[in-house]
Every structure is written in structure tokens, then in C-alpha cells.
Short mmCIF file of C-alpha atoms (C1' of nucleotides) in Angstrom, two decimals:
data_model
loop_
_atom_site.label_atom_id
_atom_site.label_comp_id
_atom_site.label_asym_id
_atom_site.label_seq_id
_atom_site.Cartn_x
_atom_site.Cartn_y
_atom_site.Cartn_z
CA MET Z 16 94.67 202.70 150.12
CA ALA Z 17 92.55 200.35 149.64
CA GLN Z 18 90.01 202.29 147.70
CA ARG Z 19 87.39 200.04 145.07
CA ARG Z 20 88.95 200.40 141.59
CA LYS Z 21 86.43 200.27 138.95
CA LYS Z 22 87.93 199.69 135.35
CA VAL Z 23 88.57 202.88 135.09
CA VAL Z 24 91.88 203.40 132.94
CA ALA Z 25 91.54 203.03 129.10
CA PRO Z 26 94.52 200.24 127.78
CA PRO Z 27 96.63 202.37 125.85
CA THR Z 28 95.66 199.72 122.88
CA THR Z 29 92.55 201.66 123.13
CA ILE Z 30 94.05 204.79 122.85
CA ARG Z 31 95.75 203.85 119.21
CA ARG Z 32 92.73 203.17 118.37
CA LEU Z 33 90.64 205.82 119.48
CA SER Z 34 93.43 208.14 116.81
CA ILE Z 35 91.97 205.28 114.08
CA TYR Z 36 88.16 206.63 114.64
CA PHE Z 37 89.29 209.76 115.32
CA ARG Z 38 90.74 209.79 111.92
CA VAL Z 39 87.94 208.30 109.93
CA LEU Z 40 85.39 210.33 111.75
CA GLY Z 41 87.13 213.11 109.62
CA GLY Z 42 86.99 211.51 106.62
CA LEU Z 43 83.35 211.42 106.66
CA LYS Z 44 83.01 214.99 108.40
CA ALA Z 45 84.64 215.53 105.09
CA LEU Z 46 82.23 213.26 102.70
CA GLY Z 47 79.12 215.20 104.28
CA GLU Z 48 78.45 212.41 106.91
CA THR Z 49 76.55 213.77 109.91
CA SER Z 50 76.02 210.21 111.12
CA THR Z 51 77.86 206.31 111.89
CA SER Z 52 77.65 203.54 114.12
CA SER Z 53 80.16 201.59 115.01
CA GLY Z 54 79.31 199.06 112.60
CA ASP Z 55 80.78 201.48 110.16
CA LEU Z 56 83.68 202.28 112.29
CA ALA Z 57 84.57 199.00 112.80
CA ASN Z 58 83.98 198.67 108.59
CA GLN Z 59 86.44 201.53 107.79
CA THR Z 60 88.92 200.91 110.32
CA GLY Z 61 89.03 196.72 110.37
CA PHE Z 62 88.27 196.45 114.57
CA THR Z 63 84.42 195.07 115.36
CA ALA Z 64 82.16 196.55 116.38
CA ALA Z 65 82.16 194.99 120.53
CA GLN Z 66 85.73 196.61 120.51
CA VAL Z 67 84.61 200.90 119.56
CA ARG Z 68 81.82 200.68 121.20
CA ARG Z 69 83.96 198.86 124.30
CA ASP Z 70 86.89 201.34 123.05
CA LEU Z 71 83.91 204.48 123.78
CA THR Z 72 83.05 203.11 127.38
CA TYR Z 73 86.03 203.78 128.94
CA PHE Z 74 85.82 207.04 127.84
CA GLY Z 75 81.97 208.01 129.18
CA SER Z 76 78.81 207.43 126.56
CA PHE Z 77 78.49 209.21 123.20
CA GLY Z 78 76.02 207.70 121.09
CA LYS Z 79 71.99 207.24 121.21
CA ARG Z 80 71.20 203.61 121.54
CA GLY Z 81 68.60 202.48 117.74
CA VAL Z 82 70.14 205.65 115.44
CA GLY Z 83 74.64 205.42 116.41
CA TYR Z 84 77.19 208.23 116.49
CA ASP Z 85 76.03 211.58 115.46
CA VAL Z 86 80.18 212.36 113.24
CA ALA Z 87 80.22 216.23 114.22
CA GLN Z 88 80.47 215.65 117.83
CA LEU Z 89 81.82 211.96 118.67
CA ARG Z 90 84.64 213.31 116.44
CA GLN Z 91 85.32 216.91 119.30
CA HIS Z 92 84.80 213.98 122.21
CA LEU Z 93 87.59 212.30 120.14
CA ALA Z 94 89.48 215.12 119.39
CA SER Z 95 89.19 216.37 123.30
CA ILE Z 96 89.99 212.82 124.80
CA LEU Z 97 93.37 212.76 122.42
CA ARG Z 98 94.17 216.75 123.35
CA VAL Z 99 94.31 217.34 118.80
CA ASN Z 100 94.08 220.76 118.19
CA GLN Z 101 95.55 222.05 120.88
CA ASP Z 102 99.29 223.41 119.50
CA TRP Z 103 101.35 221.12 120.95
CA ARG Z 104 105.35 222.71 120.50
CA MET Z 105 107.35 219.85 119.27
CA ALA Z 106 110.99 219.84 118.84
CA LEU Z 107 113.00 217.67 116.81
CA ILE Z 108 116.23 216.59 118.09
CA GLY Z 109 118.85 215.36 114.68
CA VAL Z 110 117.82 216.86 111.49
CA GLY Z 111 119.05 213.52 109.48
CA ASN Z 112 117.15 211.94 106.04
CA LEU Z 113 114.25 210.79 108.67
CA GLY Z 114 114.71 214.33 110.71
CA ARG Z 115 113.01 215.61 107.67
CA ALA Z 116 110.82 213.21 106.83
CA LEU Z 117 109.71 214.56 109.69
CA LEU Z 118 109.56 217.61 109.51
CA SER Z 119 107.91 218.28 106.63
CA TYR Z 120 104.87 215.36 107.49
CA ASP Z 121 101.32 217.10 106.70
CA GLY Z 122 99.91 214.70 110.34
CA PHE Z 123 100.86 216.33 112.50
CA LYS Z 124 100.85 220.02 112.18
CA ASN Z 125 97.65 219.60 110.00
CA HIS Z 126 96.78 218.81 113.60
CA GLY Z 127 97.74 221.27 115.79
CA TYR Z 128 101.12 219.29 116.36
CA ASN Z 129 103.92 221.94 115.52
CA VAL Z 130 107.45 221.94 115.28
CA VAL Z 131 109.17 224.59 116.03
CA GLU Z 132 112.81 223.59 117.79
CA ALA Z 133 115.29 221.85 115.59
CA PHE Z 134 118.22 220.44 116.35
CA ASP Z 135 121.87 218.78 115.63
CA ILE Z 136 124.87 217.81 116.22
CA HIS Z 137 126.69 218.24 113.39
CA PRO Z 138 128.67 221.94 113.12
CA GLU Z 139 127.89 222.18 109.02
CA LEU Z 140 124.39 221.42 109.84
CA VAL Z 141 123.14 223.71 111.96
CA GLY Z 142 122.92 227.58 111.36
CA LYS Z 143 121.04 226.22 108.57
CA THR Z 144 117.90 226.69 108.05
CA ILE Z 145 115.19 224.27 107.20
CA ASN Z 146 111.60 224.38 106.70
CA GLY Z 147 111.71 227.35 108.09
CA LEU Z 148 113.80 226.40 111.83
CA THR Z 149 116.80 227.96 112.52
CA ILE Z 150 119.04 224.04 113.39
CA HIS Z 151 120.63 224.27 116.99
CA HIS Z 152 123.24 222.71 118.59
CA THR Z 153 122.39 219.64 120.90
CA ARG Z 154 124.51 221.55 123.48
CA ASP Z 155 121.76 224.57 123.63
CA ILE Z 156 118.89 222.14 124.30
CA HIS Z 157 118.35 223.37 127.79
CA THR Z 158 118.64 227.29 126.89
CA LEU Z 159 116.50 226.48 124.10
CA PHE Z 160 113.34 224.56 125.55
CA ALA Z 161 113.64 226.76 128.43
CA ASN Z 162 112.17 229.36 126.40
CA GLU Z 163 109.83 227.72 124.17
CA GLN Z 164 107.72 225.28 126.14
CA ILE Z 165 108.71 222.74 124.32
CA ASP Z 166 105.90 219.90 125.27
CA MET Z 167 107.43 217.08 122.95
CA ALA Z 168 110.82 216.01 121.18
CA ILE Z 169 111.30 214.07 118.09
CA VAL Z 170 114.19 211.84 118.84
CA ALA Z 171 115.74 210.58 115.46
CA VAL Z 172 119.46 210.34 115.89
CA PRO Z 173 122.03 207.82 115.84
CA ALA Z 174 120.99 204.36 118.80
CA GLU Z 175 124.17 205.19 120.82
CA ASN Z 176 123.24 209.24 121.26
CA ALA Z 177 119.67 208.38 122.04
CA GLN Z 178 120.05 207.95 125.14
CA LEU Z 179 121.70 211.67 126.16
CA VAL Z 180 119.25 212.98 124.15
CA VAL Z 181 116.32 211.92 125.87
CA ASP Z 182 117.83 212.97 129.29
CA GLN Z 183 118.44 216.47 128.19
CA VAL Z 184 115.39 216.89 126.61
CA VAL Z 185 113.74 215.20 129.79
CA ASP Z 186 116.71 217.22 132.43
CA ALA Z 187 114.29 220.26 129.90
CA GLY Z 188 111.41 219.70 130.82
CA THR Z 189 109.78 217.95 128.35
CA ARG Z 190 107.17 215.72 128.84
CA ALA Z 191 106.53 213.18 126.11
CA VAL Z 192 109.28 211.18 123.79
CA LEU Z 193 108.50 210.22 120.60
CA ASN Z 194 111.78 208.35 119.88
CA PHE Z 195 112.80 206.57 116.15
CA SER Z 196 116.59 205.30 117.12
CA PRO Z 197 117.13 202.01 117.44
CA ALA Z 198 117.79 201.94 121.73
CA HIS Z 199 116.01 200.76 124.63
CA ILE Z 200 115.24 204.72 126.29
CA ARG Z 201 114.77 205.43 130.05
CA VAL Z 202 113.22 208.21 131.54
CA PRO Z 203 111.74 208.66 134.66
CA ASP Z 204 107.67 207.79 135.92
CA HIS Z 205 106.52 211.41 134.73
CA VAL Z 206 107.52 211.77 131.04
CA LYS Z 207 105.76 209.18 128.68
CA LEU Z 208 107.72 207.72 125.89
CA SER Z 209 106.56 206.21 123.01
CA ASN Z 210 108.69 204.08 120.47
CA VAL Z 211 108.67 203.83 116.30
CA ASP Z 212 110.85 200.93 115.46
CA LEU Z 213 110.73 200.93 111.18
CA THR Z 214 113.31 197.46 111.99
CA MET Z 215 111.09 195.76 114.14
CA GLU Z 216 108.16 196.11 111.51
CA VAL Z 217 110.38 194.70 109.19
CA GLU Z 218 111.29 191.93 110.50
CA TYR Z 219 107.87 191.13 111.97
CA LEU Z 220 106.56 191.07 108.63
CA SER Z 221 110.60 188.79 107.37
CA HIS Z 222 109.02 186.16 109.78
CA ALA Z 223 105.37 186.55 109.49
CA ILE Z 224 105.52 185.58 105.76
CA HIS Z 225 107.32 182.66 106.61
CA SER Z 226 104.90 181.24 109.49
CA LEU Z 227 102.44 181.46 106.67
CA LYS Z 228 104.14 178.90 104.68
CA THR Z 229 103.78 176.62 107.81
CA ILE Z 230 99.79 176.88 109.08
CA ALA Z 231 99.08 177.18 105.19
CA GLN Z 232 97.92 174.50 105.33
CA THR Z 233 94.62 172.66 107.11
CA MET B 22 87.70 169.42 113.51
CA ALA B 23 87.72 168.95 117.29
CA GLN B 24 91.56 168.61 116.95
CA ARG B 25 93.57 169.22 120.11
CA ARG B 26 95.44 172.65 120.55
CA LYS B 27 98.68 172.89 122.63
CA LYS B 28 99.90 176.58 122.57
CA VAL B 29 101.90 176.75 120.04
CA VAL B 30 101.88 179.99 117.85
CA ALA B 31 104.08 182.75 119.27
CA PRO B 32 101.88 185.69 119.70
CA PRO B 33 102.81 189.29 117.61
CA THR B 34 103.65 190.37 120.75
CA THR B 35 106.95 188.34 121.09
CA ILE B 36 107.81 188.44 117.44
CA ARG B 37 108.46 192.69 117.83
CA ARG B 38 110.19 191.81 121.69
CA LEU B 39 112.65 189.12 119.68
CA SER B 40 113.82 191.86 117.26
CA ILE B 41 114.46 193.68 120.48
CA TYR B 42 116.37 190.53 122.15
CA PHE B 43 118.75 190.04 118.60
CA ARG B 44 119.90 193.87 117.70
CA VAL B 45 121.02 193.64 121.95
CA LEU B 46 122.38 190.82 120.50
CA GLY B 47 124.17 191.75 118.53
CA GLY B 48 125.54 194.80 120.59
CA LEU B 49 126.15 192.14 122.44
CA LYS B 50 127.98 190.29 120.22
CA ALA B 51 130.53 193.47 119.29
CA LEU B 52 131.12 194.35 122.43
CA GLY B 53 132.97 191.18 122.75
CA GLU B 54 130.43 189.57 125.06
CA THR B 55 129.72 186.09 124.85
CA SER B 56 127.45 185.00 127.17
CA THR B 57 124.08 186.34 128.51
CA SER B 58 121.18 185.67 130.53
CA SER B 59 117.24 186.52 130.52
CA GLY B 60 118.36 188.61 132.99
CA ASP B 61 120.81 190.17 131.42
CA LEU B 62 118.51 190.91 128.10
CA ALA B 63 115.74 192.26 130.50
CA ASN B 64 117.41 195.41 131.84
CA GLN B 65 118.78 196.12 128.25
CA THR B 66 115.48 195.87 126.88
CA GLY B 67 113.17 196.99 129.73
CA PHE B 68 110.44 194.03 129.77
CA THR B 69 111.16 191.32 132.60
CA ALA B 70 113.35 188.18 132.93
CA ALA B 71 110.12 185.93 133.07
CA GLN B 72 109.24 187.75 129.74
CA VAL B 73 112.80 187.12 128.02
CA ARG B 74 112.81 183.16 128.30
CA ARG B 75 109.34 182.79 127.31
CA ASP B 76 109.47 184.53 124.52
CA LEU B 77 112.19 182.18 123.35
CA THR B 78 110.36 178.53 124.85
CA TYR B 79 108.23 179.71 121.71
CA PHE B 80 110.64 178.86 119.37
CA GLY B 81 112.99 175.95 121.50
CA SER B 82 114.92 176.38 124.23
CA PHE B 83 118.77 177.98 123.22
CA GLY B 84 119.95 178.55 126.95
CA LYS B 85 121.93 176.53 129.48
CA ARG B 86 120.34 176.40 133.54
CA GLY B 87 122.48 178.01 135.33
CA VAL B 88 124.67 179.21 133.05
CA GLY B 89 122.30 181.78 130.64
CA TYR B 90 122.77 181.92 126.97
CA ASP B 91 125.32 181.73 124.66
CA VAL B 92 125.20 185.57 122.24
CA ALA B 93 126.50 184.19 119.45
CA GLN B 94 124.11 181.56 118.58
CA LEU B 95 121.05 182.52 120.48
CA ARG B 96 121.67 186.19 117.91
CA GLN B 97 121.45 183.85 115.25
CA HIS B 98 119.08 181.20 116.09
CA LEU B 99 116.91 184.39 117.27
CA ALA B 100 118.10 186.40 113.19
CA SER B 101 116.67 182.23 111.96
CA ILE B 102 113.58 182.81 113.47
CA LEU B 103 112.88 186.19 112.14
CA ARG B 104 114.68 185.26 109.17
CA VAL B 105 116.70 188.21 109.55
CA ASN B 106 119.91 188.44 106.38
CA GLN B 107 117.85 186.46 104.52
CA ASP B 108 118.70 189.19 101.48
CA TRP B 109 114.64 190.47 101.15
CA ARG B 110 114.23 192.81 98.23
CA MET B 111 112.33 195.30 98.85
CA ALA B 112 110.21 197.96 96.32
CA LEU B 113 109.51 201.49 98.07
CA ILE B 114 105.65 202.56 96.25
CA GLY B 115 106.49 206.63 96.94
CA VAL B 116 109.62 209.12 97.00
CA GLY B 117 108.06 212.06 98.61
CA ASN B 118 109.77 213.03 101.99
CA LEU B 119 109.45 209.73 104.25
CA GLY B 120 109.93 207.72 101.17
CA ARG B 121 113.70 209.37 100.11
CA ALA B 122 114.32 209.13 104.34
CA LEU B 123 113.58 204.98 103.84
CA LEU B 124 116.09 204.79 101.28
CA SER B 125 118.94 205.54 102.58
CA TYR B 126 117.55 204.09 106.67
CA ASP B 127 120.51 201.59 108.35
CA GLY B 128 118.33 199.86 110.05
CA PHE B 129 116.94 198.17 106.55
CA LYS B 130 119.86 197.25 104.07
CA ASN B 131 122.90 196.33 107.23
CA HIS B 132 120.35 193.42 107.97
CA GLY B 133 119.80 192.02 104.11
CA TYR B 134 116.32 193.85 103.56
CA ASN B 135 117.54 195.87 100.33
CA VAL B 136 115.14 198.06 98.46
CA VAL B 137 115.97 197.43 94.79
CA GLU B 138 112.92 199.21 92.78
CA ALA B 139 111.53 203.27 94.02
CA PHE B 140 107.66 204.11 92.64
CA ASP B 141 106.09 206.49 91.57
CA ILE B 142 102.87 208.92 90.12
CA HIS B 143 104.55 212.18 89.80
CA PRO B 144 105.81 212.13 86.21
CA GLU B 145 108.62 214.68 87.63
CA LEU B 146 110.31 211.92 89.65
CA VAL B 147 109.94 209.21 86.25
CA GLY B 148 113.18 207.99 85.59
CA LYS B 149 114.73 210.45 88.23
CA THR B 150 117.32 208.17 90.11
CA ILE B 151 118.27 208.61 94.17
CA ASN B 152 120.04 206.28 95.95
CA GLY B 153 121.07 204.35 92.51
CA LEU B 154 117.61 203.61 92.34
CA THR B 155 115.76 204.50 88.94
CA ILE B 156 112.46 205.80 90.09
CA HIS B 157 109.31 203.80 87.72
CA HIS B 158 106.13 204.70 87.16
CA THR B 159 103.24 202.97 90.15
CA ARG B 160 101.56 201.75 86.44
CA ASP B 161 104.58 200.07 85.81
CA ILE B 162 104.32 198.18 89.26
CA HIS B 163 102.89 194.54 87.67
CA THR B 164 105.78 194.50 85.03
CA LEU B 165 108.85 194.85 87.08
CA PHE B 166 107.48 193.29 89.90
CA ALA B 167 107.46 189.74 87.80
CA ASN B 168 111.16 190.64 86.51
CA GLU B 169 112.15 191.33 89.55
CA GLN B 170 111.90 188.32 92.59
CA ILE B 171 109.54 191.19 94.98
CA ASP B 172 108.96 189.45 99.04
CA MET B 173 108.10 193.42 100.81
CA ALA B 174 106.41 196.49 99.35
CA ILE B 175 106.89 199.28 101.95
CA VAL B 176 103.90 201.92 101.01
CA ALA B 177 104.99 205.60 101.27
CA VAL B 178 102.03 207.21 99.26
CA PRO B 179 99.33 209.64 100.34
CA ALA B 180 96.43 207.71 101.69
CA GLU B 181 94.21 208.34 99.06
CA ASN B 182 95.87 205.95 97.10
CA ALA B 183 96.98 203.79 99.36
CA GLN B 184 94.97 201.11 99.11
CA LEU B 185 95.15 201.62 94.67
CA VAL B 186 99.22 200.43 95.40
CA VAL B 187 98.26 197.71 97.87
CA ASP B 188 96.13 195.92 96.08
CA GLN B 189 98.58 196.93 93.36
CA VAL B 190 101.43 194.96 94.55
CA VAL B 191 99.57 192.55 95.91
CA ASP B 192 98.23 191.17 92.24
CA ALA B 193 101.62 191.14 91.44
CA GLY B 194 102.50 188.31 93.68
CA THR B 195 103.71 190.68 96.60
CA ARG B 196 103.12 188.77 100.26
CA ALA B 197 104.20 191.14 102.14
CA VAL B 198 103.47 194.67 102.82
CA LEU B 199 104.32 197.87 104.99
CA ASN B 200 102.38 200.56 104.87
CA PHE B 201 103.52 203.94 106.44
CA SER B 202 100.19 205.77 104.95
CA PRO B 203 97.02 207.00 107.78
CA ALA B 204 94.58 204.61 105.77
CA HIS B 205 92.91 201.41 106.36
CA ILE B 206 94.22 199.22 104.19
CA ARG B 207 92.65 195.26 103.29
CA VAL B 208 95.16 192.92 102.06
CA PRO B 209 93.83 188.66 101.49
CA ASP B 210 94.59 186.56 104.26
CA HIS B 211 97.79 185.32 102.39
CA VAL B 212 99.17 188.67 103.43
CA LYS B 213 99.94 190.44 105.72
CA LEU B 214 100.67 193.84 106.15
CA SER B 215 102.52 196.41 109.41
CA ASN B 216 101.37 199.48 109.67
CA VAL B 217 103.26 202.58 110.67
CA ASP B 218 101.30 205.36 111.55
CA LEU B 219 103.64 208.46 113.31
CA THR B 220 99.57 210.50 113.98
CA MET B 221 98.33 207.80 115.99
CA GLU B 222 101.83 207.66 117.71
CA VAL B 223 101.63 211.60 118.24
CA GLU B 224 97.76 211.78 119.39
CA TYR B 225 98.57 208.50 122.01
CA LEU B 226 101.56 211.14 123.76
CA SER B 227 99.31 213.72 123.53
CA HIS B 228 96.98 212.10 125.16
CA ALA B 229 98.84 210.29 127.74
CA ILE B 230 100.85 213.61 128.88
CA HIS B 231 97.52 215.34 129.75
CA SER B 232 96.27 211.90 131.50
CA LEU B 233 99.26 211.80 133.88
CA LYS B 234 98.16 215.31 135.37
CA THR B 235 94.98 213.12 136.73
CA ILE B 236 96.28 210.42 137.82
CA ALA B 237 98.99 212.26 140.13
CA GLN B 238 97.35 213.47 142.97
CA THR B 239 97.51 210.40 145.23
"C1'" DC O 12 124.08 177.91 143.08
"C1'" DA O 13 122.29 180.66 139.61
"C1'" DT O 14 119.37 180.19 135.86
"C1'" DT O 15 116.86 177.83 132.58
"C1'" DG O 16 111.70 176.45 131.04
"C1'" DT O 17 107.41 176.15 132.37
"C1'" DG O 18 102.89 174.39 134.51
"C1'" DA O 19 99.76 176.48 137.27
"C1'" DA O 20 97.70 182.05 138.31
"C1'" DG O 21 96.97 186.02 137.38
"C1'" DA O 22 95.90 190.26 134.64
"C1'" DA O 23 94.60 192.35 130.95
"C1'" DA O 24 92.49 192.64 126.54
"C1'" DT O 25 88.80 190.88 122.78
"C1'" DT O 26 83.87 189.21 121.92
"C1'" DC O 27 79.68 187.73 123.28
"C1'" DA O 28 74.97 188.23 124.00
"C1'" DC O 29 71.22 190.77 125.51
"C1'" DA O 30 68.58 195.03 128.06
"C1'" DG O 31 68.04 198.87 128.08
"C1'" DC O 32 66.33 203.11 124.71
"C1'" DT O 33 65.08 205.41 120.65
"C1'" DA J 61 63.32 197.44 114.46
"C1'" DG J 62 68.21 199.24 115.31
"C1'" DC J 63 71.80 200.01 117.77
"C1'" DT J 64 74.15 201.53 122.43
"C1'" DG J 65 76.39 200.06 126.23
"C1'" DT J 66 78.32 196.34 128.92
"C1'" DG J 67 77.48 192.30 132.61
"C1'" DA J 68 79.53 188.00 132.00
"C1'" DA J 69 82.16 184.52 129.71
"C1'" DT J 70 86.15 184.21 126.82
"C1'" DT J 71 90.79 184.08 124.43
"C1'" DT J 72 95.54 186.24 125.21
"C1'" DC J 73 99.15 187.44 127.01
"C1'" DT J 74 102.51 188.49 131.73
"C1'" DT J 75 103.65 186.86 136.04
"C1'" DC J 76 105.36 183.89 139.75
"C1'" DA J 77 107.24 180.58 141.61
"C1'" DC J 78 109.76 176.68 142.03
"C1'" DA J 79 110.91 171.74 140.07
"C1'" DA J 80 115.58 170.77 136.66
"C1'" DT J 81 120.04 171.66 135.59
"C1'" DG J 82 125.22 172.47 134.55
#
DNA sequence: CATTGTGAAGAAATTCACAGCT
DNA sequence: AGCTGTGAATTTCTTCACAATG
């Protein structure tokens, strides 16, 4: 112990912004742009130039002073930091409306995130094929996860079943869970959890609209 | 200028947590619980007791020292802060896979967030009925928004059309936008924007899984 | 005496501002 | 001359710790 400690680890907020820079760089590349700058990235993302630069410094220095960043090169660096295009194998648990929408979500497949298994608890869905995937029963999660190495589980089941399902996928060795159910999920330290909470966003907005009125008097 | 300034405005993070407390209180109420505490809420949300209390102080003091909080009463306070159950009128723009899933998302309708209009640009969808809603052409946004007072727009169109669509709904008077498209959207100050970025969450996880390996050596 | 509400302290994230390269 | 990379300052957010109180 008592090791020296520099500012080493990037905040979660930085990682999420990197994902956005990565996307913008993809756009620039598609347009044939070869060079960009922190100011340009700031413009296209709504963050500040200082923040763009600060975010990048957590991982290295990728630009040339006086010049800027090489689009392809910076994009490649971010791909490597974020680990995109690494043929991630994902399983979808819960093939309801939201689950089905996620199955065909372009943003996943196009970046190396492949849904390779689908599960549901409803007997009438089990055995059916959707987007080329046979739907399995959730009771078979453990067995099938063992065969196919699954890196990430997408959980889109009702709140009351969510913890149970997550326990199963964690038990089966999955190390990342993307949870869409409106429930507080507990996972052990070695598992990473990310929540997408649609109700929360809507309620945030309904609060925010209103408080504008209150603030808008200078 | 040079006005005095107390800590008055709650951070956005607080608002989002309030939404989660609200949900937990709903669960407690359903179980017949009448009383709770910051410690209990902390347990059920994964935040800390101090944070629960701090979050609440931005809006008032709702508990009794030595006792805790009345479930129904605190829930009612949060409902009022978040403005749930106020019959919000929402419009969905983009009736693709994701849009359709959102149309039938229980979390919205059950809390007074009603999708009352649906729009799409594709001629083959216009005129069709889905979940009891007739799909209109996006070109009619302005006209139809004028008739029906729309409080919030849910944007689930491809990134390349997103800004255009948002400009239209903003122009039509909407003051809140929930954007699901992977694009940086600009809105004027009087409009509130919230983004749900699925790719970002997946990339966050793929980064996080990996960095665990690096950190896990003590 | 258990639990709130809150100043004060601490930690984390953002922004400033400028030296250092190209 | 222009843009990066980064210490330092600042702001924002979280946690501590305890007086107040039902």
C-alpha cells in the first residue's frame, strides 16, 4: 500500500464522451475529412474544446500542436480504447417489444456488437425464430452461455424478473449487463452494469420543462 | 449583477435520482408499507443515505427526525416535483422498430405520459394505425402540433434526419425532446433535450469490462 | 435513541489560461 | 500563427459528521 497515485483513471463521463467523439470521427471520415481539432469536435458534440482535450489526455496524446488530430488515427485510437469492432457476443434476455427493437438496432451490429442468443420466459415465444435467432427458454441460460462465450447480456424483461435474470447471466460468467428494466440491479464487483431508464428520462424532462418557467425571469 | 447566490437549484443528477426514489416509493406503497427512511431508500436504490437526504433538501424537508418518511406523502411530493401524472401529451416521431417499442412502453402511459400522435416520413407507413394511433406524415408536424397541444416529442428517427425533425417540433412549440437517435441535436435554450444513446452505453461497457482486467491486479 | 437536515469538508469533474510544439 | 496538452483554479457533486428533534 501507500502507493503514489497520479490522476490515472478516466471518469465514466469521459468514456461516454469518447463514444460520441468516436461517432463524430466516423462521420468526418465518411465525408473524407482527414484532419480535425478539439474545437471542431467540440462544435460537433456540444462539449467544450478544453473538455475534448482533457478527455483524450487520460489515454495519451494523439494530436499535433498547432495542427490538430488526424481523423483516421484518432478514430482508431478511440476504437481501441472503447474496444469496438472486437466481435462482442451478446445475448438478449426478454424478447418483448423493446427486446425485438434492440435486436435489429443498427448501432450494435455495425460496430462489432453481435446478438448471438435470445431468451424469453414465455413458452409461446420459445422455439420461434426472430432475426435469424431461435428464442430459447431463460432456464437454459446457464447451459447455452457455457457453450457460446457471451460477453454481454442485454436485459429487457419486466422489473420483477430482472434481478433473477441478471443473477443467472452473472452466474453463467457474463461480465457486462445492459439493463433496460426499471429496477435496481445488484451485481458483484467484477461485473459491469449499465442502466437505461426511459421513465427516468421522461420524468427528468417533465421536471425540467416546468422549472424553466421558474428560472426564466431574469 | 453581483447578486447573492445560495445553493438553490438541484443538480440534474439529483432529479434523475428522485425519479428512482419515486419508483421505489411506488413499490413500497404497493406492498402496503407506510413508512420508510433514507437508509431504506438507499438500500433499495444503491445510493447512500446521505445522498437521499441531500437530494430531498433541494426541495424541502419531508421527513420526521427520529422517524423517517411517510411513504404516500413523500411519493406525492416527488410526483409533484417531477410533474408525473399531469397528463402529458407526447408525440412520437419515427415509427420504426424502436419507435413502435416505445409506443407500447408501459412506463410511460402508466404515469400520465400519453403518446397522442405518431409521425413517420415513409409513405407506406402513413395512414396505418398502430396502438390506436394513425401515423401521420412528418410534413404535417406543424399543423397537427398546433391542434393538439404537444408537451414532449420522442424522436426515434435515423441520425441524419434527427436535427431536421427536432427543428420542426421545436418550431411547432414543443418544449421537451427525448432523442433516441445517435446524433448531436441543437435546441434553443427554452427547449429541454434529453438523449438516450444505446451505442454509447454498449461502448461504455465494452471499455469497462476490459479495464477491469487491468485494474484487477492488487 | 433513531433518523432527519445541513454546514463543512472532501472528491470529482470541468474550465481556465498559457507554456510548448509544429 | 495555431492548436495541443496540462497544471492550477474553479465549480459541481458527494460524503462526513453531528446538532436538532420527534
